Amino acid sequence: MPATARRLAIFQESVIREMTRLANQHGSINLAQGFPDFDPPAELIEALERSARGPFHQYAITWGAPRFRQALAAKIARFGGPQLDPDRNLVVTCGSTEAMMVAMMTACEPGDKVVVFSPFYENYAADAILSGAEPIYVALRPPHFDFDPEELRRAFAQKPKALVLCNPSNPCGKVFTREELLFLLDLAREHDAFVLTDEVYEHIVYAPHRHIPFATLPGAEERTLTCGSLSKTYSITGWRLGYVAASERIIAQAKKVHDFLTVGAAAPLQEAAVTALEFPDSYYDQLLADYTRKRDLLLGYLAQTGLDYTIPQGAYYTLVDISPLGFADDRTAAEEITRTIGVTGVPGSSFFREPVHRYLRLHFAKKDETLHRAGERLAAKLRR
Ligand SMILES: Cc1ncc(COP(=O)(O)O)c(C=O)c1O
């Protein structure tokens, strides 16, 4: 029998999907896989019904339907992002998942090195490896998830082709400060590296923290590929709409990668999503108010357990330090807590390159009632 590609051997099945299966098996509340259990805004569902009846059933332009790209460029500029030409600076993709893959394959040759912060969203290392590149990890150190500038300098001394930046960060909730971002940009400039940013949580940043789009830093434009998504901002993870934004020189190449990978994102969904991109500012204020309430609600219950946990600056995850509970490791803890308490999280070690086995990641993109039920179970039974 022919052997399948060796590069796939190191990929495991996603721990998150495994935990979801376990949660279903035990009827446990699933705070593992990070997507909402509530509907997107009603106006969006109505827009989808309208677009289903319109002339949007064949391929759109591969790099994105013009109306969608225009609305996207306008929305990005409205929230302090760069001024983008919808024809020259954008490729619409099937979610940020495809966007990151396109960015990686646009920036890197086989054999190149890519700096990835750890803990990290699981796709980055996979994107690098599928592109033939090699990830080099730099730790974001708990509890504040700061990086050590010297460690980062040592990583850059290995001449990486790119740095991956997840900001706001999943899973640690870090929102990088302007000073940190400028430091990263200086290093990227000094070593002539690209910066591939994943900014899918740009609208979920809690006061007093602020999201700074990396591409808006002075001089960042020529080396930044920004990956964004509609998944989280409009609670439509199943619509699979995302994008890469970059300079004309970079996007001309990214268009080719995207074209050969997927041809394009679904045309009727791009049409319907124009409605979302045109939502007034009040939509985003409400989104943030809702997530702030959900965060405080879950953390309020966690406070009753006596355990330590991260207070996210952005995104919708917290890492709970389950080390005082005496489990052999975080994997055992996640399984036991699913079975005995009926709440499921992700063992934190699946996000870390270093051997960190003391966290359980919980997300709070859930209806308040779901969070109350989960919180009550945790507060009653999860005790240090
Ligand atoms: C940091 C980060 N990037 C990307 C994604 C996936 O985004 P999309 O649905 O746009 O592919 C997720 C989903 O959880 C995420 O947490």
PDB file of N, CA and C in Angstrom, residues 217-252:
ATOM      1  N   LEU A 217       0.485  50.077  12.696  1.00  0.00           N
ATOM      2  CA  LEU A 217       1.717  50.615  13.289  1.00  0.00           C
ATOM      3  C   LEU A 217       2.563  51.208  12.168  1.00  0.00           C
ATOM      4  N   PRO A 218       3.279  52.291  12.473  1.00  0.00           N
ATOM      5  CA  PRO A 218       4.043  52.943  11.408  1.00  0.00           C
ATOM      6  C   PRO A 218       5.042  51.972  10.766  1.00  0.00           C
ATOM      7  N   GLY A 219       4.946  51.822   9.454  1.00  0.00           N
ATOM      8  CA  GLY A 219       5.904  50.978   8.734  1.00  0.00           C
ATOM      9  C   GLY A 219       5.562  49.493   8.744  1.00  0.00           C
ATOM     10  N   ALA A 220       4.429  49.113   9.359  1.00  0.00           N
ATOM     11  CA  ALA A 220       4.100  47.679   9.473  1.00  0.00           C
ATOM     12  C   ALA A 220       3.493  47.122   8.182  1.00  0.00           C
ATOM     13  N   GLU A 221       2.915  47.996   7.400  1.00  0.00           N
ATOM     14  CA  GLU A 221       2.082  47.565   6.283  1.00  0.00           C
ATOM     15  C   GLU A 221       2.804  46.635   5.311  1.00  0.00           C
ATOM     16  N   GLU A 222       4.076  46.943   5.026  1.00  0.00           N
ATOM     17  CA  GLU A 222       4.780  46.189   3.971  1.00  0.00           C
ATOM     18  C   GLU A 222       5.081  44.746   4.371  1.00  0.00           C
ATOM     19  N   ARG A 223       4.965  44.429   5.681  1.00  0.00           N
ATOM     20  CA  ARG A 223       5.325  43.071   6.108  1.00  0.00           C
ATOM     21  C   ARG A 223       4.202  42.376   6.900  1.00  0.00           C
ATOM     22  N   THR A 224       3.004  42.975   6.938  1.00  0.00           N
ATOM     23  CA  THR A 224       1.929  42.394   7.752  1.00  0.00           C
ATOM     24  C   THR A 224       0.855  41.752   6.879  1.00  0.00           C
ATOM     25  N   LEU A 225       0.484  40.526   7.229  1.00  0.00           N
ATOM     26  CA  LEU A 225      -0.686  39.882   6.625  1.00  0.00           C
ATOM     27  C   LEU A 225      -1.700  39.730   7.759  1.00  0.00           C
ATOM     28  N   THR A 226      -2.775  40.502   7.710  1.00  0.00           N
ATOM     29  CA  THR A 226      -3.778  40.472   8.775  1.00  0.00           C
ATOM     30  C   THR A 226      -4.858  39.464   8.400  1.00  0.00           C
ATOM     31  N   CYS A 227      -5.113  38.527   9.308  1.00  0.00           N
ATOM     32  CA  CYS A 227      -6.186  37.555   9.086  1.00  0.00           C
ATOM     33  C   CYS A 227      -7.334  37.896  10.014  1.00  0.00           C
ATOM     34  N   GLY A 228      -8.507  38.031   9.443  1.00  0.00           N
ATOM     35  CA  GLY A 228      -9.681  38.370  10.238  1.00  0.00           C
ATOM     36  C   GLY A 228     -10.827  37.445   9.887  1.00  0.00           C
ATOM     37  N   SER A 229     -11.927  37.613  10.592  1.00  0.00           N
ATOM     38  CA  SER A 229     -13.039  36.676  10.425  1.00  0.00           C
ATOM     39  C   SER A 229     -14.340  37.320  10.868  1.00  0.00           C
ATOM     40  N   LEU A 230     -15.428  36.832  10.312  1.00  0.00           N
ATOM     41  CA  LEU A 230     -16.745  37.273  10.778  1.00  0.00           C
ATOM     42  C   LEU A 230     -17.303  36.297  11.815  1.00  0.00           C
ATOM     43  N   SER A 231     -16.618  35.164  11.994  1.00  0.00           N
ATOM     44  CA  SER A 231     -17.134  34.074  12.835  1.00  0.00           C
ATOM     45  C   SER A 231     -17.540  34.536  14.233  1.00  0.00           C
ATOM     46  N   LYS A 232     -16.609  35.225  14.890  1.00  0.00           N
ATOM     47  CA  LYS A 232     -16.805  35.537  16.312  1.00  0.00           C
ATOM     48  C   LYS A 232     -17.589  36.837  16.475  1.00  0.00           C
ATOM     49  N   THR A 233     -17.312  37.799  15.592  1.00  0.00           N
ATOM     50  CA  THR A 233     -17.920  39.125  15.747  1.00  0.00           C
ATOM     51  C   THR A 233     -19.435  39.076  15.551  1.00  0.00           C
ATOM     52  N   TYR A 234     -19.883  38.196  14.647  1.00  0.00           N
ATOM     53  CA  TYR A 234     -21.323  38.154  14.356  1.00  0.00           C
ATOM     54  C   TYR A 234     -21.946  36.807  14.748  1.00  0.00           C
ATOM     55  N   SER A 235     -21.207  36.002  15.517  1.00  0.00           N
ATOM     56  CA  SER A 235     -21.703  34.689  15.980  1.00  0.00           C
ATOM     57  C   SER A 235     -22.151  33.820  14.803  1.00  0.00           C
ATOM     58  N   ILE A 236     -21.284  33.728  13.788  1.00  0.00           N
ATOM     59  CA  ILE A 236     -21.611  32.927  12.596  1.00  0.00           C
ATOM     60  C   ILE A 236     -20.407  32.047  12.236  1.00  0.00           C
ATOM     61  N   THR A 237     -19.971  31.230  13.184  1.00  0.00           N
ATOM     62  CA  THR A 237     -18.772  30.413  12.920  1.00  0.00           C
ATOM     63  C   THR A 237     -19.010  29.428  11.770  1.00  0.00           C
ATOM     64  N   GLY A 238     -20.280  29.059  11.537  1.00  0.00           N
ATOM     65  CA  GLY A 238     -20.571  28.102  10.468  1.00  0.00           C
ATOM     66  C   GLY A 238     -20.638  28.722   9.079  1.00  0.00           C
ATOM     67  N   TRP A 239     -20.607  30.038   8.980  1.00  0.00           N
ATOM     68  CA  TRP A 239     -20.697  30.671   7.662  1.00  0.00           C
ATOM     69  C   TRP A 239     -19.351  30.632   6.933  1.00  0.00           C
ATOM     70  N   ARG A 240     -18.291  30.462   7.670  1.00  0.00           N
ATOM     71  CA  ARG A 240     -16.950  30.328   7.126  1.00  0.00           C
ATOM     72  C   ARG A 240     -16.547  31.542   6.278  1.00  0.00           C
ATOM     73  N   LEU A 241     -16.581  32.712   6.870  1.00  0.00           N
ATOM     74  CA  LEU A 241     -16.173  33.922   6.148  1.00  0.00           C
ATOM     75  C   LEU A 241     -15.033  34.601   6.896  1.00  0.00           C
ATOM     76  N   GLY A 242     -13.939  34.775   6.194  1.00  0.00           N
ATOM     77  CA  GLY A 242     -12.791  35.466   6.766  1.00  0.00           C
ATOM     78  C   GLY A 242     -12.047  36.183   5.656  1.00  0.00           C
ATOM     79  N   TYR A 243     -10.874  36.682   5.981  1.00  0.00           N
ATOM     80  CA  TYR A 243     -10.126  37.423   4.959  1.00  0.00           C
ATOM     81  C   TYR A 243      -8.657  37.569   5.343  1.00  0.00           C
ATOM     82  N   VAL A 244      -7.851  37.824   4.309  1.00  0.00           N
ATOM     83  CA  VAL A 244      -6.482  38.300   4.519  1.00  0.00           C
ATOM     84  C   VAL A 244      -6.445  39.725   3.984  1.00  0.00           C
ATOM     85  N   ALA A 245      -5.873  40.627   4.765  1.00  0.00           N
ATOM     86  CA  ALA A 245      -5.664  42.008   4.312  1.00  0.00           C
ATOM     87  C   ALA A 245      -4.165  42.277   4.321  1.00  0.00           C
ATOM     88  N   ALA A 246      -3.680  42.881   3.255  1.00  0.00           N
ATOM     89  CA  ALA A 246      -2.241  43.185   3.185  1.00  0.00           C
ATOM     90  C   ALA A 246      -2.007  44.160   2.037  1.00  0.00           C
ATOM     91  N   SER A 247      -0.733  44.488   1.810  1.00  0.00           N
ATOM     92  CA  SER A 247      -0.374  45.404   0.727  1.00  0.00           C
ATOM     93  C   SER A 247      -0.668  44.736  -0.623  1.00  0.00           C
ATOM     94  N   GLU A 248      -0.728  45.555  -1.652  1.00  0.00           N
ATOM     95  CA  GLU A 248      -1.042  45.044  -2.994  1.00  0.00           C
ATOM     96  C   GLU A 248      -0.037  43.964  -3.436  1.00  0.00           C
ATOM     97  N   ARG A 249       1.240  44.203  -3.148  1.00  0.00           N
ATOM     98  CA  ARG A 249       2.288  43.245  -3.539  1.00  0.00           C
ATOM     99  C   ARG A 249       2.031  41.873  -2.916  1.00  0.00           C
ATOM    100  N   ILE A 250       1.660  41.857  -1.652  1.00  0.00           N
ATOM    101  CA  ILE A 250       1.442  40.586  -0.941  1.00  0.00           C
ATOM    102  C   ILE A 250       0.125  39.945  -1.397  1.00  0.00           C
ATOM    103  N   ILE A 251      -0.919  40.762  -1.486  1.00  0.00           N
ATOM    104  CA  ILE A 251      -2.247  40.213  -1.835  1.00  0.00           C
ATOM    105  C   ILE A 251      -2.239  39.611  -3.243  1.00  0.00           C
ATOM    106  N   ALA A 252      -1.459  40.177  -4.154  1.00  0.00           N
ATOM    107  CA  ALA A 252      -1.392  39.610  -5.515  1.00  0.00           C
ATOM    108  C   ALA A 252      -0.960  38.147  -5.443  1.00  0.00           C
TER     109      ALA A 252
END
